[in-house]
Short mmCIF file of C-alpha atoms in Angstrom, two decimals:
data_model
loop_
_atom_site.label_atom_id
_atom_site.label_comp_id
_atom_site.label_asym_id
_atom_site.label_seq_id
_atom_site.Cartn_x
_atom_site.Cartn_y
_atom_site.Cartn_z
CA UNK A 1263 18.29 260.62 -30.11
CA UNK A 1264 22.22 260.23 -30.13
CA UNK A 1265 22.19 256.74 -28.98
CA UNK A 1266 19.74 255.91 -31.76
CA UNK A 1267 22.07 257.29 -34.44
CA UNK A 1268 24.94 255.39 -32.88
CA UNK A 1269 22.99 252.12 -32.74
CA UNK A 1270 21.84 252.71 -36.38
CA UNK A 1271 25.59 253.55 -37.49
CA UNK A 1272 26.17 250.28 -35.69
CA UNK A 1273 24.05 248.44 -37.99
CA UNK A 1274 25.30 249.72 -41.23
CA UNK A 1275 28.73 249.33 -40.44
CA UNK A 1276 28.09 245.45 -39.41
CA UNK A 1277 25.73 244.67 -42.20
CA UNK A 1278 27.91 241.95 -43.80
CA UNK A 1279 28.59 240.44 -40.42
CA UNK A 1280 24.94 240.19 -39.65
CA UNK A 1281 24.11 238.75 -42.90
CA UNK A 1282 26.55 235.71 -42.43
CA UNK A 1283 25.84 235.33 -38.86
CA UNK A 1284 21.86 235.26 -39.48
CA UNK A 1285 22.97 232.49 -42.16
CA UNK A 1286 24.94 230.65 -39.77
CA UNK A 1287 21.79 230.74 -37.31
CA UNK A 1288 19.46 229.48 -39.84
CA UNK A 1289 21.98 226.36 -40.46
CA UNK A 1290 22.70 225.58 -37.02
CA UNK A 1291 19.11 225.56 -36.21
CA UNK A 1292 17.97 222.97 -38.76
CA UNK A 1293 20.95 220.70 -39.32
CA UNK A 1294 19.89 218.46 -36.83
CA UNK A 1295 16.57 217.74 -38.16
CA UNK A 1296 16.49 215.05 -41.33
CA UNK A 1297 14.00 217.45 -43.08
CA UNK A 1298 16.20 220.34 -42.37
CA UNK A 1299 15.16 223.69 -43.66
CA UNK A 1300 11.43 222.05 -44.77
CA UNK A 1301 10.66 222.67 -41.14
CA UNK A 1302 10.58 226.15 -41.38
CA UNK A 1303 7.50 225.72 -43.87
CA UNK A 1304 5.90 222.69 -42.53
CA UNK A 1305 5.47 223.95 -39.13
CA UNK A 1306 3.49 227.22 -40.05
CA UNK A 1307 1.36 224.97 -42.39
CA UNK A 1308 0.52 222.57 -39.46
CA UNK A 1309 -0.75 225.60 -37.72
CA UNK A 1310 -2.54 227.21 -40.27
CA UNK A 1311 -4.44 224.03 -40.67
CA UNK A 1312 -5.40 223.90 -37.05
CA UNK A 1313 -6.60 227.19 -36.97
CA UNK A 1314 -8.63 226.80 -40.23
CA UNK A 1315 -9.90 223.61 -38.98
CA UNK A 1316 -10.95 225.02 -35.26
CA UNK A 1317 -12.27 228.65 -36.32
CA UNK A 1318 -12.99 228.05 -39.91
CA UNK A 1319 -14.92 224.81 -39.88
CA UNK A 1320 -15.60 223.67 -36.22
CA UNK A 1321 -16.41 227.44 -35.16
CA UNK A 1322 -18.50 227.97 -38.13
CA UNK A 1323 -16.64 230.64 -39.73
CA UNK A 1324 -17.02 229.40 -43.06
CA UNK A 1325 -18.68 232.62 -44.51
CA UNK A 1326 -16.59 234.88 -46.60
CA UNK A 1327 -14.82 237.91 -45.31
CA UNK A 1328 -14.90 241.15 -47.42
CA UNK A 1329 -11.71 242.60 -47.64
CA UNK A 1330 -10.98 246.31 -48.00
CA UNK A 1331 -12.33 246.62 -51.61
CA UNK A 1332 -15.33 244.85 -50.70
CA UNK A 1333 -14.36 241.67 -52.57
CA UNK A 1334 -15.48 238.49 -50.28
CA UNK A 1335 -12.42 236.46 -49.34
CA UNK A 1336 -12.62 232.73 -48.08
CA UNK A 1337 -11.76 232.38 -44.30
CA UNK A 1338 -8.49 230.33 -45.16
CA UNK A 1339 -7.21 233.03 -47.79
CA UNK A 1340 -8.12 235.83 -45.45
CA UNK A 1341 -6.25 233.72 -42.81
CA UNK A 1342 -3.15 232.91 -44.34
CA UNK A 1343 -2.61 236.42 -45.78
CA UNK A 1344 -2.40 237.80 -42.20
CA UNK A 1345 -1.12 234.91 -40.00
CA UNK A 1346 2.40 234.97 -42.01
CA UNK A 1347 3.01 238.40 -40.26
CA UNK A 1348 2.55 236.43 -36.97
CA UNK A 1349 4.91 233.58 -37.86
CA UNK A 1350 7.42 236.35 -38.31
CA UNK A 1351 6.75 238.48 -35.26
CA UNK A 1352 6.27 235.57 -32.68
CA UNK A 1353 9.61 234.02 -32.99
CA UNK A 1354 11.56 237.16 -33.69
CA UNK A 1355 10.22 238.93 -30.56
CA UNK A 1356 10.65 235.84 -28.26
CA UNK A 1357 14.21 235.23 -29.72
CA UNK A 1358 15.17 238.68 -30.01
CA UNK A 1359 14.44 239.10 -26.18
CA UNK A 1360 16.58 236.25 -25.30
CA UNK A 1361 19.10 236.99 -27.82
CA UNK A 1362 21.64 238.78 -25.73
CA UNK A 1363 21.49 236.72 -22.55
CA UNK A 1364 21.73 233.30 -24.34
CA UNK A 1365 24.54 234.31 -26.30
CA UNK A 1366 26.77 236.51 -24.40
CA UNK A 1367 29.16 233.74 -23.03
CA UNK A 1368 29.79 232.93 -26.63
CA UNK A 1369 30.28 236.56 -27.88
CA UNK A 1370 31.40 238.42 -25.05
CA UNK A 1371 34.99 239.14 -26.31
CA UNK A 1372 34.19 239.83 -29.85
CA UNK A 1373 34.97 242.82 -32.11
CA UNK A 1374 31.40 243.68 -33.12
CA UNK A 1375 28.57 245.78 -31.62
CA UNK A 1376 26.38 243.92 -29.36
CA UNK A 1377 23.50 245.79 -30.92
CA UNK A 1378 24.20 243.54 -34.06
CA UNK A 1379 22.91 240.39 -31.83
CA UNK A 1380 19.19 241.01 -31.99
CA UNK A 1381 19.44 242.13 -35.37
CA UNK A 1382 20.99 239.21 -36.81
CA UNK A 1383 18.56 237.00 -34.81
CA UNK A 1384 15.70 238.90 -36.48
CA UNK A 1385 17.10 238.57 -40.09
CA UNK A 1386 17.33 234.87 -39.49
CA UNK A 1387 13.70 234.63 -38.76
CA UNK A 1388 13.17 237.10 -41.81
CA UNK A 1389 14.61 234.58 -44.08
CA UNK A 1390 12.09 232.05 -42.99
CA UNK A 1391 9.44 234.66 -43.22
CA UNK A 1392 10.45 235.37 -46.93
CA UNK A 1393 10.01 231.66 -47.75
CA UNK A 1394 6.71 231.56 -46.14
CA UNK A 1395 5.37 234.56 -47.73
CA UNK A 1396 6.56 233.13 -51.23
CA UNK A 1397 4.51 230.16 -50.64
CA UNK A 1398 1.65 232.01 -49.72
CA UNK A 1399 1.68 234.42 -52.98
CA UNK A 1400 1.88 231.33 -54.90
CA UNK A 1401 -1.06 229.71 -53.54
CA UNK A 1402 -2.67 232.81 -53.99
CA UNK A 1403 -2.21 232.63 -57.76
CA UNK A 1404 -4.65 230.01 -57.83
CA UNK A 1405 -7.44 232.00 -56.31
CA UNK A 1406 -9.12 235.13 -57.63
CA UNK A 1407 -6.53 237.06 -55.57
CA UNK A 1408 -3.74 237.26 -58.01
CA UNK A 1409 -0.60 239.47 -57.99
CA UNK A 1410 -1.72 243.11 -58.53
CA UNK A 1411 -0.17 246.49 -58.30
CA UNK A 1412 -0.85 246.63 -54.49
CA UNK A 1413 1.97 244.16 -54.27
CA UNK A 1414 4.43 246.97 -54.39
CA UNK A 1415 3.47 247.64 -50.88
CA UNK A 1416 5.15 244.32 -49.57
CA UNK A 1417 8.66 245.57 -49.47
CA UNK A 1418 7.32 248.52 -47.41
CA UNK A 1419 5.47 246.33 -44.89
CA UNK A 1420 8.26 244.22 -44.69
CA UNK A 1421 10.59 247.02 -43.62
CA UNK A 1422 7.97 248.19 -41.32
CA UNK A 1423 7.98 244.85 -39.70
CA UNK A 1424 11.75 244.62 -39.45
CA UNK A 1425 11.97 248.21 -38.12
CA UNK A 1426 9.38 247.37 -35.31
CA UNK A 1427 11.08 244.20 -34.41
CA UNK A 1428 14.40 245.86 -33.96
CA UNK A 1429 13.42 248.51 -32.14
CA UNK A 1430 11.37 246.37 -29.65
CA UNK A 1431 14.06 243.89 -29.49
CA UNK A 1432 16.59 246.48 -28.07
CA UNK A 1433 14.22 247.12 -25.28
CA UNK A 1434 13.31 243.52 -24.64
CA UNK A 1435 16.94 242.04 -25.10
CA UNK A 1436 18.12 244.64 -22.45
CA UNK A 1437 15.90 244.38 -19.87
CA UNK A 1438 15.32 240.60 -20.24
CA UNK A 1439 19.19 240.30 -19.41
CA UNK A 1440 18.93 242.20 -16.46
CA UNK A 1441 15.53 240.93 -15.30
CA UNK A 1442 15.19 237.22 -16.55
CA UNK A 1443 11.63 237.53 -15.64
CA UNK A 1444 10.78 240.19 -18.31
CA UNK A 1445 11.42 237.36 -20.91
CA UNK A 1446 8.46 235.32 -19.30
CA UNK A 1447 6.18 238.13 -19.01
CA UNK A 1448 6.91 238.76 -22.68
CA UNK A 1449 5.95 235.14 -23.43
CA UNK A 1450 2.63 235.59 -21.72
CA UNK A 1451 2.24 238.73 -23.37
CA UNK A 1452 2.80 237.48 -26.84
CA UNK A 1453 0.29 234.69 -26.25
CA UNK A 1454 -2.54 237.35 -25.51
CA UNK A 1455 -1.41 239.63 -28.32
CA UNK A 1456 -2.10 236.63 -30.55
CA UNK A 1457 -5.62 236.81 -29.66
CA UNK A 1458 -6.03 240.53 -29.54
CA UNK A 1459 -4.91 241.17 -32.77
CA UNK A 1460 -6.70 240.55 -35.95
CA UNK A 1461 -4.95 237.32 -36.98
CA UNK A 1462 -8.04 235.00 -36.35
CA UNK A 1463 -10.97 237.24 -36.44
CA UNK A 1464 -11.65 240.45 -38.71
CA UNK A 1465 -12.22 243.78 -37.06
CA UNK A 1466 -15.88 244.14 -38.11
CA UNK A 1467 -16.54 241.37 -36.01
CA UNK A 1468 -15.66 243.50 -32.69
CA UNK A 1469 -18.90 245.77 -33.50
CA UNK A 1470 -21.00 242.71 -34.36
CA UNK A 1471 -20.23 241.41 -30.76
CA UNK A 1472 -21.31 244.23 -29.30
CA UNK A 1473 -18.04 245.42 -27.85
CA UNK A 1474 -17.81 249.23 -27.33
CA UNK A 1475 -16.08 251.48 -29.82
CA UNK A 1476 -13.18 252.45 -27.38
CA UNK A 1477 -12.32 248.75 -26.94
CA UNK A 1478 -11.43 248.73 -30.85
CA UNK A 1479 -9.43 251.94 -30.42
CA UNK A 1480 -7.16 250.52 -27.59
CA UNK A 1481 -6.67 247.44 -30.14
CA UNK A 1482 -5.54 249.78 -32.71
CA UNK A 1483 -2.72 250.84 -30.40
CA UNK A 1484 -1.08 247.49 -30.86
CA UNK A 1485 1.33 248.13 -33.99
CA UNK A 1486 0.97 244.44 -35.12
CA UNK A 1487 -2.64 245.50 -35.93
CA UNK A 1488 -1.05 247.62 -38.48
CA UNK A 1489 1.19 245.17 -39.75
CA UNK A 1490 -1.15 242.56 -40.08
CA UNK A 1491 -3.98 244.66 -41.85
CA UNK A 1492 -1.35 246.19 -44.16
CA UNK A 1493 -0.01 242.62 -45.29
CA UNK A 1494 -3.59 241.60 -46.13
CA UNK A 1495 -4.37 244.65 -48.37
CA UNK A 1496 -1.20 243.94 -50.09
CA UNK A 1497 -1.54 240.34 -50.49
CA UNK A 1498 -4.97 240.27 -51.53
CA UNK A 1499 -4.75 243.39 -53.59
CA UNK A 1500 -7.65 245.33 -51.50
CA UNK A 1501 -5.95 248.84 -50.93
CA UNK A 1502 -3.19 250.95 -50.45
CA UNK A 1503 -3.30 250.55 -46.78
CA UNK A 1504 -0.44 252.72 -45.29
CA UNK A 1505 -2.01 255.65 -47.73
CA UNK A 1506 -5.73 255.19 -46.79
CA UNK A 1507 -4.76 255.16 -42.81
CA UNK A 1508 -2.38 257.77 -42.85
CA UNK A 1509 -2.85 258.69 -39.49
CA UNK A 1510 -2.43 255.41 -38.26
CA UNK A 1511 0.86 255.01 -40.53
CA UNK A 1512 2.06 258.15 -38.55
CA UNK A 1513 1.21 256.46 -35.14
CA UNK A 1514 3.04 253.31 -36.27
CA UNK A 1515 6.41 255.23 -37.28
CA UNK A 1516 6.08 257.13 -34.01
CA UNK A 1517 5.79 254.07 -31.95
CA UNK A 1518 8.60 252.49 -33.65
CA UNK A 1519 10.75 255.79 -33.24
CA UNK A 1520 10.05 256.12 -29.88
CA UNK A 1521 11.11 252.69 -29.09
CA UNK A 1522 14.10 252.92 -30.98
CA UNK A 1523 15.19 255.81 -29.23
CA UNK A 1524 14.42 254.29 -25.67
CA UNK A 1525 15.74 251.01 -26.90
CA UNK A 1526 19.21 252.59 -27.82
CA UNK A 1527 19.31 254.60 -24.97
CA UNK A 1528 19.06 251.53 -22.38
CA UNK A 1529 20.75 249.34 -24.60
CA UNK A 1530 24.00 251.63 -24.51
CA UNK A 1531 23.76 252.45 -20.80
CA UNK A 1532 23.69 248.97 -19.78
CA UNK A 1533 25.75 246.83 -22.49
CA UNK A 1534 29.11 247.23 -20.72
CA UNK A 1535 27.70 245.32 -17.69
CA UNK A 1536 25.70 242.54 -19.42
CA UNK A 1537 28.13 240.01 -18.50
CA UNK A 1538 27.61 240.97 -14.60
CA UNK A 1539 23.88 240.19 -14.84
CA UNK A 1540 24.66 236.27 -15.82
CA UNK B 396 60.54 249.40 -22.00
CA UNK B 397 57.11 250.02 -23.87
CA UNK B 398 54.23 249.29 -21.60
CA UNK B 399 51.44 247.31 -22.92
CA UNK B 400 49.21 246.60 -20.11
CA UNK B 401 48.61 249.15 -17.13
CA UNK B 402 46.25 247.95 -14.31
CA UNK B 403 45.38 250.66 -11.67
CA UNK B 404 43.59 249.96 -8.56
CA UNK B 405 41.16 247.45 -10.32
CA UNK B 406 38.59 246.10 -8.04
CA UNK B 407 35.85 243.46 -9.03
CA UNK B 408 32.86 243.41 -6.67
CA UNK B 409 30.13 240.79 -6.92
CA UNK B 410 26.87 240.88 -5.27
CA UNK B 411 25.90 238.14 -3.07
CA UNK B 412 22.39 237.54 -2.72
CA UNK B 413 20.73 235.29 -0.09
CA UNK B 414 17.15 235.11 -1.61
CA UNK B 415 15.65 236.47 -5.17
CA UNK B 416 13.84 239.27 -3.00
CA UNK B 417 17.35 240.92 -2.16
CA UNK B 418 18.11 240.97 -6.07
CA UNK B 419 15.03 243.05 -6.42
CA UNK B 420 15.54 245.39 -3.54
CA UNK B 421 19.01 245.97 -5.07
CA UNK B 422 17.82 246.89 -8.36
CA UNK B 423 15.43 249.28 -7.14
CA UNK B 424 17.15 251.04 -4.17
CA UNK B 425 19.43 253.71 -5.23
CA UNK B 426 22.28 252.89 -3.09
CA UNK B 427 22.06 249.15 -3.46
CA UNK B 428 21.23 246.51 -1.23
CA UNK B 429 22.94 243.40 0.28
CA UNK B 430 26.44 242.20 0.90
CA UNK B 431 28.96 242.24 -1.71
CA UNK B 432 32.34 239.98 -2.29
CA UNK B 433 35.50 241.37 -3.58
CA UNK B 434 36.63 238.80 -6.50
CA UNK B 435 39.62 241.39 -6.70
CA UNK B 436 40.49 244.35 -4.27
CA UNK B 437 42.81 247.07 -5.50
CA UNK B 438 44.91 245.37 -8.23
CA UNK B 439 47.79 247.29 -9.65
CA UNK B 440 50.74 246.34 -11.98
CA UNK B 441 52.04 247.00 -14.89
CA UNK B 442 53.23 244.87 -18.20
CA UNK B 443 55.87 245.36 -20.76
CA UNK B 444 55.76 244.40 -24.45
CA UNK B 445 57.41 241.09 -24.67
CA UNK B 446 56.72 240.10 -21.25
CA UNK B 447 55.50 236.60 -20.32
CA UNK B 448 53.71 236.73 -16.96
CA UNK B 449 52.40 233.80 -15.29
CA UNK B 450 49.59 234.46 -12.90
CA UNK B 451 49.51 232.04 -9.72
CA UNK B 452 47.54 231.59 -6.87
CA UNK B 453 45.26 229.18 -5.04
CA UNK B 454 41.88 228.39 -6.19
CA UNK B 455 39.29 231.08 -5.68
CA UNK B 456 41.85 233.97 -5.50
CA UNK B 457 40.65 235.79 -8.58
CA UNK B 458 42.97 234.76 -11.41
CA UNK B 459 40.26 234.09 -13.92
CA UNK B 460 38.36 237.11 -13.05
CA UNK B 461 41.53 239.03 -13.32
CA UNK B 462 42.33 237.48 -16.62
CA UNK B 463 38.70 238.17 -17.90
CA UNK B 464 39.13 241.88 -16.83
CA UNK B 465 42.47 242.08 -18.79
CA UNK B 466 40.96 240.60 -22.05
CA UNK B 467 38.23 243.03 -21.55
CA UNK B 468 35.40 240.57 -21.19
CA UNK B 469 34.05 241.79 -17.88
CA UNK B 470 34.34 245.66 -16.82
CA UNK B 471 35.99 246.20 -13.46
CA UNK B 472 33.88 247.65 -10.64
CA UNK B 473 36.29 250.46 -9.90
CA UNK B 474 39.85 251.37 -11.37
CA UNK B 475 41.03 251.54 -14.78
CA UNK B 476 42.77 249.17 -17.21
CA UNK B 477 44.95 250.54 -20.04
CA UNK B 478 45.57 248.01 -22.89
CA UNK B 479 47.78 249.06 -25.75
CA UNK B 480 46.78 246.73 -28.59
CA UNK B 481 44.04 243.85 -29.18
CA UNK B 482 43.71 241.48 -26.38
CA UNK B 483 42.15 237.87 -26.69
CA UNK B 484 41.44 235.21 -24.33
CA UNK B 485 41.96 231.54 -24.73
CA UNK B 486 40.19 229.46 -22.60
CA UNK B 487 39.02 225.74 -22.35
CA UNK B 488 35.55 226.60 -23.06
CA UNK B 489 36.32 228.30 -26.26
CA UNK B 490 32.81 229.09 -27.60
CA UNK B 491 32.40 226.75 -30.65
CA UNK B 492 28.89 226.23 -31.91
CA UNK B 493 28.48 222.47 -31.83
CA UNK B 494 25.93 221.92 -34.59
CA UNK B 495 28.16 223.64 -36.96
CA UNK B 496 31.34 222.13 -38.39
CA UNK B 497 35.13 223.04 -37.62
CA UNK B 498 35.36 224.92 -40.76
CA UNK B 499 32.10 226.76 -40.45
CA UNK B 500 33.17 227.57 -36.76
CA UNK B 501 36.47 229.06 -37.99
CA UNK B 502 34.39 231.30 -40.33
CA UNK B 503 31.93 232.29 -37.55
CA UNK B 504 34.72 233.11 -34.99
CA UNK B 505 36.56 235.04 -37.34
CA UNK B 506 33.82 237.10 -38.69
CA UNK B 507 32.86 238.05 -34.94
CA UNK B 508 36.45 239.07 -34.46
CA UNK B 509 36.16 241.48 -37.16
CA UNK B 510 37.86 239.89 -39.90
CA UNK B 511 36.81 240.62 -43.46
CA UNK B 512 36.02 237.87 -46.17
CA UNK B 513 39.73 238.09 -47.52
CA UNK B 514 41.35 237.60 -44.54
CA UNK B 515 39.41 234.91 -43.53
CA UNK B 516 39.84 233.04 -46.54
CA UNK B 517 43.60 233.28 -45.98
CA UNK B 518 43.64 232.46 -42.56
CA UNK B 519 41.28 229.24 -42.65
CA UNK B 520 44.12 227.00 -44.10
CA UNK B 521 46.53 227.83 -41.48
CA UNK B 522 44.04 227.31 -38.62
CA UNK B 523 43.07 223.72 -40.11
CA UNK B 524 47.02 223.01 -40.45
CA UNK B 525 47.61 223.99 -36.94
CA UNK B 526 44.46 222.36 -35.32
CA UNK B 527 45.54 219.26 -37.12
CA UNK B 528 42.29 217.07 -36.59
CA UNK B 529 42.25 215.85 -40.21
CA UNK B 530 38.93 214.87 -41.75
CA UNK B 531 36.87 216.12 -38.66
CA UNK B 532 37.25 219.59 -39.83
CA UNK B 533 34.16 218.82 -41.98
CA UNK B 534 32.00 217.26 -39.19
CA UNK B 535 30.07 218.85 -36.68
CA UNK B 536 31.95 220.06 -33.44
CA UNK B 537 29.50 218.11 -31.33
CA UNK B 538 31.25 214.89 -32.68
CA UNK B 539 34.93 215.96 -31.62
CA UNK B 540 36.69 214.67 -28.52
CA UNK B 541 37.41 217.19 -25.88
CA UNK B 542 40.99 217.34 -26.86
CA UNK B 543 39.91 218.02 -30.39
CA UNK B 544 37.56 220.89 -29.52
CA UNK B 545 40.30 222.49 -27.46
CA UNK B 546 42.81 222.07 -30.30
CA UNK B 547 40.45 224.02 -32.74
CA UNK B 548 39.40 226.78 -30.07
CA UNK B 549 43.16 227.25 -29.58
CA UNK B 550 44.30 227.24 -33.11
CA UNK B 551 41.54 229.85 -33.96
CA UNK B 552 42.34 232.00 -30.98
CA UNK B 553 46.21 232.09 -31.77
CA UNK B 554 45.92 232.90 -35.45
CA UNK B 555 43.85 236.21 -34.62
CA UNK B 556 47.25 237.54 -33.89
CA UNK B 557 46.67 239.61 -31.13
CA UNK B 558 48.97 241.93 -29.25
CA UNK B 559 47.99 240.51 -25.82
CA UNK B 560 47.33 237.04 -25.17
CA UNK B 561 45.48 235.77 -22.28
CA UNK B 562 45.56 231.82 -21.70
CA UNK B 563 43.61 230.44 -18.98
CA UNK B 564 44.32 226.95 -18.34
CA UNK B 565 43.94 226.19 -22.26
CA UNK B 566 47.04 223.96 -22.32
CA UNK B 567 45.97 221.48 -19.74
CA UNK B 568 43.77 219.45 -22.06
CA UNK B 569 45.97 218.89 -25.22
CA UNK B 570 48.49 216.14 -25.15
CA UNK B 571 52.09 216.54 -24.95
CA UNK B 572 52.76 216.93 -28.55
CA UNK B 573 50.01 219.77 -29.03
CA UNK B 574 51.30 221.44 -25.60
CA UNK B 575 54.66 221.42 -27.32
CA UNK B 576 53.28 223.03 -30.41
CA UNK B 577 51.44 225.70 -28.55
CA UNK B 578 54.56 226.47 -26.48
CA UNK B 579 56.54 226.98 -29.81
CA UNK B 580 53.93 229.25 -31.12
CA UNK B 581 54.00 231.25 -27.87
CA UNK B 582 57.51 231.60 -27.92
CA UNK B 583 57.24 232.95 -31.46
CA UNK B 584 54.73 235.51 -30.12
CA UNK B 585 57.20 236.15 -27.35
CA UNK B 586 60.13 237.03 -30.09
CA UNK B 587 57.21 239.46 -31.86
CA UNK B 588 56.91 241.55 -28.71
CA UNK B 589 53.58 240.32 -27.56
CA UNK B 590 52.71 240.23 -23.97
CA UNK B 591 51.37 237.13 -22.67
CA UNK B 592 49.54 236.18 -19.42
CA UNK B 593 49.75 232.72 -18.56
CA UNK B 594 47.34 230.96 -16.23
CA UNK B 595 48.39 227.24 -15.16
CA UNK B 596 48.49 224.91 -12.35
CA UNK B 597 51.27 223.13 -13.45
CA UNK B 598 54.27 224.89 -11.91
CA UNK B 599 56.84 223.17 -13.96
CA UNK B 600 55.06 224.69 -17.17
CA UNK B 601 55.28 227.87 -15.66
CA UNK B 602 58.85 227.91 -14.59
CA UNK B 603 59.92 226.64 -17.87
CA UNK B 604 57.97 229.42 -20.01
CA UNK B 605 57.23 232.46 -17.81
CA UNK B 606 59.84 235.09 -16.78
CA UNK B 607 57.54 237.21 -14.65
CA UNK B 608 55.22 235.89 -11.80
CA UNK B 609 52.00 237.62 -10.51
CA UNK B 610 51.14 235.88 -7.54
CA UNK B 611 47.20 236.85 -6.77
CA UNK B 612 46.27 235.86 -3.06
CA UNK B 613 42.70 236.32 -2.18
CA UNK B 614 42.14 239.10 -4.40
CA UNK B 615 45.15 240.98 -3.66
CA UNK B 616 48.53 241.19 -5.47
CA UNK B 617 50.64 239.45 -3.06
CA UNK B 618 53.95 239.78 -5.26
CA UNK B 619 54.90 240.65 -8.63
CA UNK B 620 58.38 240.07 -10.03
CA UNK B 621 60.65 237.58 -11.52
CA UNK B 622 59.70 233.93 -11.76
CA UNK B 623 62.57 233.12 -10.11
CA UNK B 624 61.93 235.24 -6.91
CA UNK B 625 58.08 234.87 -6.74
CA UNK B 626 57.74 231.30 -7.07
CA UNK B 627 59.75 229.73 -4.43
CA UNK B 628 57.84 231.99 -1.95
CA UNK B 629 54.64 230.85 -3.59
CA UNK B 630 56.04 227.14 -3.14
CA UNK B 631 56.80 228.08 0.42
CA UNK B 632 53.20 229.21 1.22
CA UNK B 633 51.67 226.39 -0.34
CA UNK B 634 53.99 224.14 1.96
CA UNK B 635 53.11 226.03 4.97
CA UNK B 636 49.40 225.93 4.17
CA UNK B 637 49.57 221.97 3.59
CA UNK B 638 51.21 221.67 7.11
CA UNK B 639 48.29 223.41 8.99
CA UNK B 640 46.07 221.58 10.85
CA UNK B 641 42.36 221.11 9.68
CA UNK B 642 41.40 223.67 12.29
CA UNK B 643 43.99 225.99 11.36
CA UNK B 644 42.87 225.81 7.57
CA UNK B 645 39.34 226.42 8.22
CA UNK B 646 40.10 229.53 10.56
CA UNK B 647 42.36 231.07 7.67
CA UNK B 648 39.87 230.55 4.91
CA UNK B 649 37.16 231.81 6.98
CA UNK B 650 39.36 234.94 8.09
CA UNK B 651 39.89 235.57 4.45
CA UNK B 652 36.70 235.16 3.37
CA UNK B 653 35.20 237.55 6.03
CA UNK B 654 38.04 240.12 4.79
CA UNK B 655 36.72 240.11 1.01
CA UNK B 656 33.11 240.60 2.18
CA UNK B 657 31.54 244.18 2.38
CA UNK B 658 28.09 245.58 2.74
CA UNK B 659 26.65 247.14 -0.57
#
């Protein structure tokens, strides 16, 4: 608990730094391309197109999917409103995990807390997420899913996603610095999680497919499930997801808190020796 | 005399793994597993404010490890390092981001070193002037020559105004005029009462610039004292070593290496 406080205080103190560093990160990542920042948007669009083509068209998922309030949504609309969370989570988890060991040489003797490294890497991904979310919201204005009062949940779910990513990255960045294999394990795990989280299929399908009830319950243990469903309810104006599923909300924040406490503990315990593990 | 750096019984051990499986065993078993190598063994010395200390020694004797420990980049395995003030390391690989321009790198590094917006705005023109690389300052660092890169890195490091400066071979890349400029700057530091550690293989540069010498020999402090006293002995050792036959050299090296390896 103490270490979690310390890490949070460090974050607050270096807020300006985290902001500037994440902007530089964004810049240095994209200056080599002729299209520059446009890739931040082009890449996800290509992926969405492929998923729509394969799952929506070829596998015949062209029937509409009812959202929380019962209004049927076309597959493509349903897909984009949720998958944008994946476009934040996936790169943030992967980059967050290698954030410390890939930068430690550059950063070793600098006057700022090492816990700021995962946060600025995550923040950089969050800027991209903001752009994509903006575009999705614009697209939705041309459908029946226009901006509604439910949209005020968006900042909440964004914050929830950031809190989740930061807590998890504290753990993964520490362990993958010590044992590099952890990063490889994480990559495989994330690939699995993509299919085990309702990004491409709606939860109702599980019962249709005849999978037992407890299987669904297990899937719910994954906090990304909460985030993607929350985003969907928000963007499609379907329900107050966090309040309607208050128990699940409590589980999500419990998960984040435990991860934060554990992550801060291991981070502080090992950070003076990170250089030795190179 | 006021002390600025007190190094007490500092040792640095590195694990030597023959296989990856040993690495795992070492992580799991509570006592540790495998052989260790003493990069530094029981080093103790003190430095006063205003000292300019040359660290000398043959390759692999632990000079760079020592300078990293003084600068606080790597922690010692045992022993303590007391530093009064801010320490900064200047090395050839100065950690510039190659996709960003020189100017952006200046801000980035200053930010990471804990400067605020106002200080950075003040410092930037000074750094640019010192680096003296002209229009290239607004070009990506990847287009720089190695000389330009080290000039920029050096210019940044020197302007952060540390109390203790550790210079690891950083001057050997610049040309004569730039080296002179740096030496001038360092003389300025000396007058301000800062402590400077200087690592270089150029004996003439050492003699000209440093007053004290710390001779590190295979992880131990061989001698520590005035440059005029230590350097002749170091040179004598080098001479003696050069005269040895190949076999003697090998035996000597082997002997030294063995003494630095311990179990766990």
